[in-house]
Coordinates of C-alpha atoms in Angstrom, one line a residue:
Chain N
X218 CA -126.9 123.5 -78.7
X219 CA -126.9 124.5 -74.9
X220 CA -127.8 127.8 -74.3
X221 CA -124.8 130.5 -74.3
X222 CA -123.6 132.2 -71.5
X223 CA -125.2 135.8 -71.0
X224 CA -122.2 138.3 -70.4
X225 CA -123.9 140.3 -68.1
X226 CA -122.4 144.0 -67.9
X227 CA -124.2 144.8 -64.0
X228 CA -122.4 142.3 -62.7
X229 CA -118.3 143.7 -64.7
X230 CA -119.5 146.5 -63.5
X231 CA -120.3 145.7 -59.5
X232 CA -117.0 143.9 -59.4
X233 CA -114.7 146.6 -61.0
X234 CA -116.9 149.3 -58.9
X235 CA -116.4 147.3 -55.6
X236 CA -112.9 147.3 -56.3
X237 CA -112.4 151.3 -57.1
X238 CA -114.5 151.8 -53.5
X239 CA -111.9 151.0 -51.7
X240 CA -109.2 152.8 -53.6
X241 CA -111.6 156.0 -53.0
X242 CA -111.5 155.6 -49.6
X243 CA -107.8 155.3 -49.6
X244 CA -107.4 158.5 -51.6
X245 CA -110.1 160.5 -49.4
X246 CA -107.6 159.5 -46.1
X247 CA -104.7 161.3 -47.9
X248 CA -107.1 164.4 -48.6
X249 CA -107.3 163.8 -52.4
X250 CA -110.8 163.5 -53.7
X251 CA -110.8 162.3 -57.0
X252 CA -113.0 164.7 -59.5
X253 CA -114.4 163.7 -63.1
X254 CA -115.4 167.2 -64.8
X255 CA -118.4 166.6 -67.4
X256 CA -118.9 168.9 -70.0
X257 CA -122.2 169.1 -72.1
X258 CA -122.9 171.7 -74.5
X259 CA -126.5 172.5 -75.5
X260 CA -129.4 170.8 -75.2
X261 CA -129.6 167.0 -76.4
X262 CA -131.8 165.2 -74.0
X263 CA -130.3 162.2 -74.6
X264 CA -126.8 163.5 -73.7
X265 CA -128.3 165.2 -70.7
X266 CA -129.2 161.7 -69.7
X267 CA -126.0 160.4 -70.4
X268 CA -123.8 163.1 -68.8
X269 CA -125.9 162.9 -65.6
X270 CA -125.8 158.6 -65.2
X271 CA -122.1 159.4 -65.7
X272 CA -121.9 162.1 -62.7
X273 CA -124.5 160.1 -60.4
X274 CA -122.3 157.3 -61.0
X275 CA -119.0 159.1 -59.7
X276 CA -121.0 160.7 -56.5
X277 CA -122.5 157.5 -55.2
X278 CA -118.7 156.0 -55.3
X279 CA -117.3 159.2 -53.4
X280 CA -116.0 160.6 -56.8
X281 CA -116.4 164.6 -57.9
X282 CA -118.5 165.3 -60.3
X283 CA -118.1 168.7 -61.7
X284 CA -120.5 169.3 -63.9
X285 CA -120.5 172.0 -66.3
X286 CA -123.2 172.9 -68.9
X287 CA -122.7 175.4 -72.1
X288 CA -125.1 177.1 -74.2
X289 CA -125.8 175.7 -77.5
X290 CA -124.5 179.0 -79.2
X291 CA -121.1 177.9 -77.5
X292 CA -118.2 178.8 -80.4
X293 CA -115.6 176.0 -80.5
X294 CA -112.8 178.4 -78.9
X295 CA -114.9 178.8 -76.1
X296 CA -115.0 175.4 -76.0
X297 CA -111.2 174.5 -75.9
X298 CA -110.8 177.5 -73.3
X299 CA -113.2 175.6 -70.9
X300 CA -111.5 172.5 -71.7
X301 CA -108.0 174.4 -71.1
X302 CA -109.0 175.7 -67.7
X303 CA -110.6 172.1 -66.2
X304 CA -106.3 170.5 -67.7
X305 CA -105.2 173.6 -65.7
X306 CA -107.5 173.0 -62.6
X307 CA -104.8 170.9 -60.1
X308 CA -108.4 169.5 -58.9
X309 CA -109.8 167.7 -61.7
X310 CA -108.5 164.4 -62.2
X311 CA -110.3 163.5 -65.6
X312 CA -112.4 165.7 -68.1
X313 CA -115.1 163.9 -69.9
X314 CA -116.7 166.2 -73.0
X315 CA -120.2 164.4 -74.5
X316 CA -120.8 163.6 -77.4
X317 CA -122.0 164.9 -79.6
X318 CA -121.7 168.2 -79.5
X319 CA -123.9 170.8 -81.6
X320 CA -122.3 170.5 -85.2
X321 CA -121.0 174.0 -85.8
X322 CA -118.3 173.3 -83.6
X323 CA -115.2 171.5 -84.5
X324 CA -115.5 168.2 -82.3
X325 CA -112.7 166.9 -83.0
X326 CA -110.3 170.0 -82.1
X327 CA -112.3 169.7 -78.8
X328 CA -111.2 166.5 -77.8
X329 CA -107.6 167.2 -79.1
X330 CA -107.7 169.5 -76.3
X331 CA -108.3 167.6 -73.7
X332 CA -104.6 166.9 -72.3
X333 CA -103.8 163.9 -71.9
X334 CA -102.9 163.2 -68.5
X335 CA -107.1 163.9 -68.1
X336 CA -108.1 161.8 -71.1
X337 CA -109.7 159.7 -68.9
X338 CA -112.3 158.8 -71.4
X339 CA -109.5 157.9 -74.3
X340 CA -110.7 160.2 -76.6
X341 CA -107.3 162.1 -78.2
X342 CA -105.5 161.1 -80.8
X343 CA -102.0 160.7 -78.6
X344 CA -104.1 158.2 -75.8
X345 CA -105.2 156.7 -78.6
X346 CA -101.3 156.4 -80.5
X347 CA -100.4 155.2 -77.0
X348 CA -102.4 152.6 -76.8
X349 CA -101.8 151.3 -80.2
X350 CA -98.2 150.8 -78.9
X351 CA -99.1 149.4 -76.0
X352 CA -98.5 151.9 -73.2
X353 CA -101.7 153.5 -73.2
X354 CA -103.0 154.7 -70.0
X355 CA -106.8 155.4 -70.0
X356 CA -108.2 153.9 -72.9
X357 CA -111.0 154.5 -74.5
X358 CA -114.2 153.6 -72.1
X359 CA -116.1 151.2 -74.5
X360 CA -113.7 149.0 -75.9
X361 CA -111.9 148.8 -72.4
X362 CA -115.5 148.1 -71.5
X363 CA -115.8 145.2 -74.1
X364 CA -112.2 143.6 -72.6
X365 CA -112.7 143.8 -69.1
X366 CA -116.0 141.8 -69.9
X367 CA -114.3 138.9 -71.9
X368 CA -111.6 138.9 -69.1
X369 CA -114.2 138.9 -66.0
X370 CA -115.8 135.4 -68.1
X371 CA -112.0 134.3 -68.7
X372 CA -112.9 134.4 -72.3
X373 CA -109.6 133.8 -74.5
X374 CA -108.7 136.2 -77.0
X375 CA -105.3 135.0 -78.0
X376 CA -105.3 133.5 -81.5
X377 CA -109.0 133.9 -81.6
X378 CA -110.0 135.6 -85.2
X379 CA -112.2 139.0 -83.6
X380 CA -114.2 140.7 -86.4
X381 CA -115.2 144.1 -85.5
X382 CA -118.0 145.6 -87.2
X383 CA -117.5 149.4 -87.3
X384 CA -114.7 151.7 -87.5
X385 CA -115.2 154.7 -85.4
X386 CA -112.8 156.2 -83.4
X387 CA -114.0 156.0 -80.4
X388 CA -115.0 152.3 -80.9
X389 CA -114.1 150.2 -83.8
X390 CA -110.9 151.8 -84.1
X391 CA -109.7 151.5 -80.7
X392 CA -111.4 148.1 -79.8
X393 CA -109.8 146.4 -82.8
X394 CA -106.3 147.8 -81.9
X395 CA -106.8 146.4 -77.7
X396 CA -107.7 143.0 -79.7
X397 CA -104.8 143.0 -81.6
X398 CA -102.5 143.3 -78.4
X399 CA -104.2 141.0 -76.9
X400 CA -102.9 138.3 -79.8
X401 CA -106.1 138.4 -81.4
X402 CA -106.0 138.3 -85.3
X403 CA -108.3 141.6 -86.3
X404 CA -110.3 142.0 -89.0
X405 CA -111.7 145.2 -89.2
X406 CA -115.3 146.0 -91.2
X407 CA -117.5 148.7 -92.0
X408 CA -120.0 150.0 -94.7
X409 CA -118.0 149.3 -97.4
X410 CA -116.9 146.3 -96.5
X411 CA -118.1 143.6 -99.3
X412 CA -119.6 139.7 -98.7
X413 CA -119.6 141.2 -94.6
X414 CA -121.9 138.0 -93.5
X415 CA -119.0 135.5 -94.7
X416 CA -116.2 137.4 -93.1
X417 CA -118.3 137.1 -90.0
X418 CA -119.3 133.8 -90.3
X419 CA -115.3 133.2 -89.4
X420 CA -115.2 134.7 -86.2
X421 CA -114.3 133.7 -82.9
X422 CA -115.2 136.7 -81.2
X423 CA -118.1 139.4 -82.6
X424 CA -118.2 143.0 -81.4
X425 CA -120.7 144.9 -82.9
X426 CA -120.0 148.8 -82.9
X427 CA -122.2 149.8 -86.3
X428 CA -125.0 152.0 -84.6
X429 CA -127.6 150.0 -86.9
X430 CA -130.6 148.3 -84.6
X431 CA -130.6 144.7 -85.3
X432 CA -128.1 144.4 -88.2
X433 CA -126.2 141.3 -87.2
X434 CA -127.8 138.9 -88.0
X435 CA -127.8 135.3 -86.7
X436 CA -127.1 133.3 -89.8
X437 CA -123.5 135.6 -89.6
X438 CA -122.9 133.9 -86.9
X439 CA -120.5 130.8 -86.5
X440 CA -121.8 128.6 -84.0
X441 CA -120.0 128.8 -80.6
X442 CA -118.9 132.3 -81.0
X443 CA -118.7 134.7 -78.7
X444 CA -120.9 137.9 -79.3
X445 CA -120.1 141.8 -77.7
X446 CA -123.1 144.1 -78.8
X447 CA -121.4 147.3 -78.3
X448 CA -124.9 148.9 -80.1
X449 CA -127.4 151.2 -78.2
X450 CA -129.9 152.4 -80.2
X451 CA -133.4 154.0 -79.5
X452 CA -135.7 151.6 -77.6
X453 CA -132.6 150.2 -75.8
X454 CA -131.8 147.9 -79.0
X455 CA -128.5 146.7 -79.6
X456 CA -126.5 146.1 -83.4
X457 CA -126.9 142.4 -82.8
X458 CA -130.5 140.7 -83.4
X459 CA -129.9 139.1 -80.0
X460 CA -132.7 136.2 -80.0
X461 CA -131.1 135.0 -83.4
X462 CA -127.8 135.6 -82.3
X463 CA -128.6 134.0 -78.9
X464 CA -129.3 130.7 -80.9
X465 CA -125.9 130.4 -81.8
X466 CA -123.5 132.0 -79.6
X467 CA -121.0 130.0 -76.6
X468 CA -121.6 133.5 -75.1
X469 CA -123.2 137.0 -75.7
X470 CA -123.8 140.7 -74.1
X471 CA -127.8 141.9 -73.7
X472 CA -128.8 145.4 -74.3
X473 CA -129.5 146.9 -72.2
X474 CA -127.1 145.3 -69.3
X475 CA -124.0 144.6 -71.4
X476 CA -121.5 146.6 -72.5
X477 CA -123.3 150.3 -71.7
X478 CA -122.8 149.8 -67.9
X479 CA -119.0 148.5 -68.3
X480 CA -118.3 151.6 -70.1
X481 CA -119.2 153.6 -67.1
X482 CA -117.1 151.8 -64.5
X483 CA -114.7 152.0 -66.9
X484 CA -114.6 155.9 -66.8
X485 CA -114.9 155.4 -63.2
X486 CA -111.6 153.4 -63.0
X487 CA -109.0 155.9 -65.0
X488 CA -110.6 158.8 -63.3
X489 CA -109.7 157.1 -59.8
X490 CA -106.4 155.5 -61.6
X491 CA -105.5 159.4 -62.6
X492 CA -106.3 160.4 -58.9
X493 CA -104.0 158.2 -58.1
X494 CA -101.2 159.5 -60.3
X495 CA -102.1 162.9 -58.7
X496 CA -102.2 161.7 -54.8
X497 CA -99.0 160.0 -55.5
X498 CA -96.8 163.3 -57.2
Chain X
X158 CA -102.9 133.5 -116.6
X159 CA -101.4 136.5 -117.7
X160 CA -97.6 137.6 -115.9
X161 CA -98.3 140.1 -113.3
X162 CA -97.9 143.5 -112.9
X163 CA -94.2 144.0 -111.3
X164 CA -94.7 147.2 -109.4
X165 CA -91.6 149.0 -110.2
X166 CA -90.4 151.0 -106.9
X167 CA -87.7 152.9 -108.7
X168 CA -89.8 154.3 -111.0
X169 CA -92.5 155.6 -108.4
X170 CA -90.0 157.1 -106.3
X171 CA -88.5 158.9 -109.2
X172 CA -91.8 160.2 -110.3
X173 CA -92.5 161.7 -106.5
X174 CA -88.8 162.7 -106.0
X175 CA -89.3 164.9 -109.9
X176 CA -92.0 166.7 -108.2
X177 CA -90.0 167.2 -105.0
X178 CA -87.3 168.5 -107.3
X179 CA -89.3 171.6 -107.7
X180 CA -90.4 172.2 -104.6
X181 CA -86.7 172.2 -102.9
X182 CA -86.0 174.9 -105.7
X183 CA -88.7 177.0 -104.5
X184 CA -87.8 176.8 -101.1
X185 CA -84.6 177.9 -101.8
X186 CA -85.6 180.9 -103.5
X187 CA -87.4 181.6 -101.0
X188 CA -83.9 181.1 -98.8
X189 CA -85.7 178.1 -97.0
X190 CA -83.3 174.5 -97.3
X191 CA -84.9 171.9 -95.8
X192 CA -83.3 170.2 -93.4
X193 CA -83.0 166.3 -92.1
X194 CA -81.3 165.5 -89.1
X195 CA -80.3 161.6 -88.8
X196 CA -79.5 160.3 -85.8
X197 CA -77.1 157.0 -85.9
X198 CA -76.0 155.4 -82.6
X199 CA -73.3 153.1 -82.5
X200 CA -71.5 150.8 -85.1
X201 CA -74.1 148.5 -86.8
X202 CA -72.8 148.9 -90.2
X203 CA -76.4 147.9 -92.2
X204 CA -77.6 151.1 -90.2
X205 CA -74.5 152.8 -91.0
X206 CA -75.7 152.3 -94.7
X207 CA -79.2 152.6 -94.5
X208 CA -78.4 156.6 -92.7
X209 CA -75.7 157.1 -95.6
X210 CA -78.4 156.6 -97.7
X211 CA -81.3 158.5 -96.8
X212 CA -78.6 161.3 -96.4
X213 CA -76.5 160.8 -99.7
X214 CA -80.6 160.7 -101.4
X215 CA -81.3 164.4 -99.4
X216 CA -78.5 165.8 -100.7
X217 CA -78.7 164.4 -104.6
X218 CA -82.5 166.8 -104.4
X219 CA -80.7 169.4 -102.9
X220 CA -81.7 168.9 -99.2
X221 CA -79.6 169.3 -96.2
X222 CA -78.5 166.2 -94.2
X223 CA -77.4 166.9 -91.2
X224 CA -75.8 163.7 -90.0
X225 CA -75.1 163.0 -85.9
X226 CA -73.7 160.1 -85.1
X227 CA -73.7 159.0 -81.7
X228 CA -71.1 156.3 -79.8
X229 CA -72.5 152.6 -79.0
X230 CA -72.6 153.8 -75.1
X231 CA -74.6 157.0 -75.6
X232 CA -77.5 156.9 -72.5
X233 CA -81.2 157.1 -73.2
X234 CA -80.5 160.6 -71.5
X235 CA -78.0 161.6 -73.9
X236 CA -79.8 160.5 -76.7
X237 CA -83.0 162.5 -75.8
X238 CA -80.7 165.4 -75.1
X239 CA -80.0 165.5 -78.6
X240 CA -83.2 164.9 -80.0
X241 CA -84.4 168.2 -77.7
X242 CA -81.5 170.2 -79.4
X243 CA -82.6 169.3 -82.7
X244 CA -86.3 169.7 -81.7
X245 CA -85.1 173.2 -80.9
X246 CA -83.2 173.9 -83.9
X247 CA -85.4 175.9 -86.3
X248 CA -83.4 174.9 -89.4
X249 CA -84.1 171.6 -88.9
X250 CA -87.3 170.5 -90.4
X251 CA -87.6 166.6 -90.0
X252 CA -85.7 164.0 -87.1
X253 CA -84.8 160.2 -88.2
X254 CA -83.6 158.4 -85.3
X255 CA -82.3 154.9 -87.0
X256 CA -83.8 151.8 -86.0
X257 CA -82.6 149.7 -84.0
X258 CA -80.3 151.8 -81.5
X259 CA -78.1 149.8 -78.8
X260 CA -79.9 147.3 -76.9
X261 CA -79.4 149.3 -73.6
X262 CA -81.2 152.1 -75.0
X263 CA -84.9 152.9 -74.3
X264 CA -85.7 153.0 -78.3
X265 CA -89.3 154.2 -77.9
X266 CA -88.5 157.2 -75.7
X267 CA -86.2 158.4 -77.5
X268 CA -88.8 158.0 -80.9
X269 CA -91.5 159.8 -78.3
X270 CA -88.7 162.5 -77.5
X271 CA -89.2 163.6 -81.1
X272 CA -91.3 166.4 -81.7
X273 CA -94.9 165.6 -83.7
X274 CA -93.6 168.7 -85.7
X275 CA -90.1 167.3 -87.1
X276 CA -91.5 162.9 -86.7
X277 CA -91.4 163.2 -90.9
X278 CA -90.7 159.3 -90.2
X279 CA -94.3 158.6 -88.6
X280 CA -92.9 156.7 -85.3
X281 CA -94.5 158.6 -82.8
X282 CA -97.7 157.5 -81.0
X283 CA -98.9 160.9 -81.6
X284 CA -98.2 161.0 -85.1
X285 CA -99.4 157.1 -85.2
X286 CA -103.2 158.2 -83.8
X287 CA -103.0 161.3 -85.6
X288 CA -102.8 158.9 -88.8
X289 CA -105.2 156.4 -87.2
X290 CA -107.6 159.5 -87.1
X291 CA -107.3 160.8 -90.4
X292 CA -105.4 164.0 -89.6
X293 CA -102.1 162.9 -89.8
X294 CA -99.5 164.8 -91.1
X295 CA -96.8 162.4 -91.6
X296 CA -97.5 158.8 -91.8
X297 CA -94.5 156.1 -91.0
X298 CA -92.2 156.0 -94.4
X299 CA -92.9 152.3 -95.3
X300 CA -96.6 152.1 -95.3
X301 CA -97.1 155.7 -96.9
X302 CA -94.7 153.6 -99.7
X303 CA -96.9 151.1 -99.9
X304 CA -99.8 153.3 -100.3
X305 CA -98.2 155.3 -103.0
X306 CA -96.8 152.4 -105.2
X307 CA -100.6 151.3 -104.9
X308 CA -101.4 154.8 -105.9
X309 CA -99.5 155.1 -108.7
X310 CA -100.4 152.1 -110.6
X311 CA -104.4 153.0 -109.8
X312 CA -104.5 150.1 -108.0
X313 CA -108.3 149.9 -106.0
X314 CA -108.3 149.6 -102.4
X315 CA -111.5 150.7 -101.7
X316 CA -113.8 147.4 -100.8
X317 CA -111.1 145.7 -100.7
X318 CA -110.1 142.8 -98.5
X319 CA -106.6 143.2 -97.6
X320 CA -104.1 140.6 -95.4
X321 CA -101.2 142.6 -93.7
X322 CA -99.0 140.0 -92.2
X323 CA -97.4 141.7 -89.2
X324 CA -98.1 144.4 -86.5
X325 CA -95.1 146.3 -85.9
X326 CA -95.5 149.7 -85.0
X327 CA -93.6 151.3 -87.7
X328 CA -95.4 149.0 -90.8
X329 CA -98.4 145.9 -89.4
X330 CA -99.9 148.5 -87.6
X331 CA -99.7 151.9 -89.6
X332 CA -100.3 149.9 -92.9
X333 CA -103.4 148.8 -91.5
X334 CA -104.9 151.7 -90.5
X335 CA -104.2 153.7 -93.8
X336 CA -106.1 150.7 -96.1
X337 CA -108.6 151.5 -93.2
X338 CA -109.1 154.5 -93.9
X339 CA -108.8 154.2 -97.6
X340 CA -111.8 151.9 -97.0
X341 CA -110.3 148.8 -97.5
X342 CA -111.5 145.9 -95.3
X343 CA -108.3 145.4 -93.1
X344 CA -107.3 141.7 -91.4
X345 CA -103.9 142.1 -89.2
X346 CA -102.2 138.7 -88.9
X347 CA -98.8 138.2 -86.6
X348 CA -97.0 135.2 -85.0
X349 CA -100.1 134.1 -83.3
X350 CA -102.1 133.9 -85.7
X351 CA -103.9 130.5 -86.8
X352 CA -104.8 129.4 -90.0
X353 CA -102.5 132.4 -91.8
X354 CA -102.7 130.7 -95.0
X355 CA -106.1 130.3 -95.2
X356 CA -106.4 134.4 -94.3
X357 CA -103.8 135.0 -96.7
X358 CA -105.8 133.2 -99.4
X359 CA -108.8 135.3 -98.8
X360 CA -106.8 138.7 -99.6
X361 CA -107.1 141.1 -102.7
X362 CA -104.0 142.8 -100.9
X363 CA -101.2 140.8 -99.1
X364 CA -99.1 143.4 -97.2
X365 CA -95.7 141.2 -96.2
X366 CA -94.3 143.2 -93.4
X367 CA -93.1 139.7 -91.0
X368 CA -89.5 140.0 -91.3
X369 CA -89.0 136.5 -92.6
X370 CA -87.3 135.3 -95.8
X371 CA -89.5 133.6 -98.1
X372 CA -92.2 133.3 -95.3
X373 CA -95.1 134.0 -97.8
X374 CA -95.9 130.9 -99.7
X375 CA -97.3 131.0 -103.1
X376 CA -100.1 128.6 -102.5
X377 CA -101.2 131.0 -100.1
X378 CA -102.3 133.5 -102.9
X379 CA -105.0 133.7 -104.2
X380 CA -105.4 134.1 -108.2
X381 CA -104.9 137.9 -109.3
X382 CA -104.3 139.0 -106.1
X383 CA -102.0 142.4 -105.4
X384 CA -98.7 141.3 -103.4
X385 CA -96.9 144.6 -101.8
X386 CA -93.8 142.9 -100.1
X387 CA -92.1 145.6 -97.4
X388 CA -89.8 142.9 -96.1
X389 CA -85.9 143.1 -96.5
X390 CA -84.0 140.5 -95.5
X391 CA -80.3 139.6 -95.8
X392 CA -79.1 138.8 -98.8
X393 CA -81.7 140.9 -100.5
X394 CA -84.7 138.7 -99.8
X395 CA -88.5 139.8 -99.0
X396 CA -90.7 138.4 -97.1
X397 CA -92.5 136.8 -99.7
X398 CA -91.6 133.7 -102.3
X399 CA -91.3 136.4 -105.3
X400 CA -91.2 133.5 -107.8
X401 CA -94.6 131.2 -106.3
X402 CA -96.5 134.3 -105.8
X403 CA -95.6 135.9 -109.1
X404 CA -97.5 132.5 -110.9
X405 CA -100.5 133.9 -108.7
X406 CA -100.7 137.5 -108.3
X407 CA -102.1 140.1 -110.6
X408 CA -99.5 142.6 -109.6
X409 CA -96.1 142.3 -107.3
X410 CA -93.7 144.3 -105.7
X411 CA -89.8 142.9 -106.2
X412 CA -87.3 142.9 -103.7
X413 CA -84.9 144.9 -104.2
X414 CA -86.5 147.7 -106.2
X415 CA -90.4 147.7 -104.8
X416 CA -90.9 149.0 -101.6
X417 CA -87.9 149.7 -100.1
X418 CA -86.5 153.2 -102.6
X419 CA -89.8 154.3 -102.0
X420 CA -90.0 154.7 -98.4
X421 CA -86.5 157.1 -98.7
X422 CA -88.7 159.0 -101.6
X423 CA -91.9 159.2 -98.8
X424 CA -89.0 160.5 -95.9
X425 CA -87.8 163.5 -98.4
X426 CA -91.2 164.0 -99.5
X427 CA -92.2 164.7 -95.7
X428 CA -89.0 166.8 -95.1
X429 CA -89.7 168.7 -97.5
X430 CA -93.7 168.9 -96.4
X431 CA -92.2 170.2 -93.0
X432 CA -90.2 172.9 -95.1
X433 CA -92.9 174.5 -96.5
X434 CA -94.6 174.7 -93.2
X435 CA -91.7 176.8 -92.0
X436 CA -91.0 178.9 -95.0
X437 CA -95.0 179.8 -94.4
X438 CA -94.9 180.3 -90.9

């Protein structure tokens, strides 16, 4: 078979970026300057890594980045009070909290607090009710990441069967859901899903959101299908085996280079789209 | 093979409204009635029934039902207007808006006007990602049925691959997410979907929720499998072909008598959830 297409995530994310640059510069003329607050509690390297790419990325395309840091010991309520002062803040546009956060706090109540006209990365329960009924506004940054890749390639979606492997919130969840608008028939696996390989071997479209290195494997795959690695796992290795899967995929995301720099631009986009909102009240 | 199962909806729905019985009398001891507000707009007379209904079966357990009804040119305005009073009203512990209002109406603002507090019929998008997250306090009537008839008869989900034909948001899309979450591996089929039979054939659990007469063919089963029908059709037809599918299945719901007295049994159960809430506040 001919080689497959490599999906590749630098070049979603150029496009979409080039686009929001102008809509920036639009928003600076009318004196609004879109700002992205980031909020990292403690003292994960890896966070800190992410929660700066995500700030550099908003400064080099004119955007805010507010960035604030809390102690590790940071109590949960002091943690929604932040949160409640940035949805007070007329300034901030969007409000992005990393995770994770240190485990004695109550994640989850965090992100509830986010409101939702800052939810920006599509974390809350209500952005994410919305967009199950289909008038979602920001929705969550990776699976928004995974369609805006299959629509830059023109890949269809509608009456393709998508499997996706995992079931989070933040990504199985939500990416399944976006499939399902988009006239996709969903199936929707996880660990204790039995005979997994088979019910993979019958899709059309893959995305892999499992947080195991390597787990799908290419003998899952059916050939021609199309393959969206949502996996980043230490040593920049993805859920997919890619070189096996590469064998028998029309078309399929690297890590690194795939989805992880669509997710960004993604985040980039509803914070400028909530500017927006704001510039235009 | 062996007949079926018939899953006998009457009989789960009296065992949860027995054990509501005694919750309504300690509530009322306790000077609390619960209270459910029903909203009708307009003349359709199967809606006309279906309100009588839920309200004749609130007041048979002793709880309030305060019936509106509302004329066929009531405004989107108006009709939120009255949802805010009842919001407001704190005798009123649970809001049913009936499905479908006018066509001139804007149906899913007025289900969003309804506060997550008093939506003890699970059609908000809060309430909806709420559910989706685990943390839901009251799920949509008809698929917390469906759970609870599969409850009742110790039916397994867990593991288990199951088929729900249809994505509404008040059943194909709620039903989906609770077998989720019960760890059930979850394929959502709808109009678009190819190949439904062969899906269908593949299920442990066939959820009908399509809205079609008859559309679920008994070929399509596979042997032993667990057939929950949630359709309800004129003429007191399901969505599935009881009599093809009850040569195949290991257990079936009927139509009438399966899902449908349920889902009233799940709408008093949450009015009644909503009660105690107050009575403790």
């Amino acid at each position: 078979m001919s080689q497959p297409l490599v999906l590749d995530g630098l070049k979603v994310a150029e496009d979409i970026k080039s686009k929001l640059q102008a809509r920036v510069s639009s928003l600076k003329e009318e004196g609004v300057t879109p700002c992205l607050a980031t909020v990292l509690v403690g003292d994960d390297s890896s966070s800190a890594t992410y929660v700066r790419m995500k700030g550099n990325a908003c400064e080099k395309l004119g955007i805010q980045s507010k960035r604030i840091h809390l102690p590790s010991d940071t109590t949960t309520e002091e943690l929604i009070q932040c949160i409640e002062e940035l949805n007070q803040d007329p300034l901030v546009d969007g409000i992005l909290l990393q995770h994770p956060v240190p485990s004695h706090i109550d994640e989850r109540a965090a992100f509830e607090a986010i409101s939702i006209d800052k939810d920006v990365d599509g974390v809350t329960s209500w952005g994410f009710g919305q967009l199950a009924f289909g008038f979602g506004k920001y929705p969550c940054c990776t699976p928004a990441a995974i369609m805006a890749i299959l629509d830059y390639y023109n890949l269809p979606i509608e009456g393709k069967h998508a499997v996706v492997v995992g079931r989070s919130p933040i990504l199985g969840k939500p990416v399944s859901i976006m499939l399902l608008n988009r006239n996709a028939t969903v199936t929707t696996c996880h660990s204790r899903t039995q005979n997994l390989s088979d019910l993979v071997k019958q899709a059309d479209i893959v995305v892999a959101a499992v947080g195991k290195p390597n787990f799908i494997q290419g003998d899952w795959m059916k050939e021609g299908a199309v393959v969206l690695d949502a996996g980043y796992n230490e040593g920049n290795i993805g859920d997919v085996d890619y070189e096996a899967c590469f064998e028998k995929a029309s078309a399929i995301t690297p890590v690194p280079g795939g989805v992880g720099p669509v997710t960004i631009s993604m985040l980039l986009k509803h914070t400028v789209d909530s500017a927006e909102l704001r510039a235009n009240q």
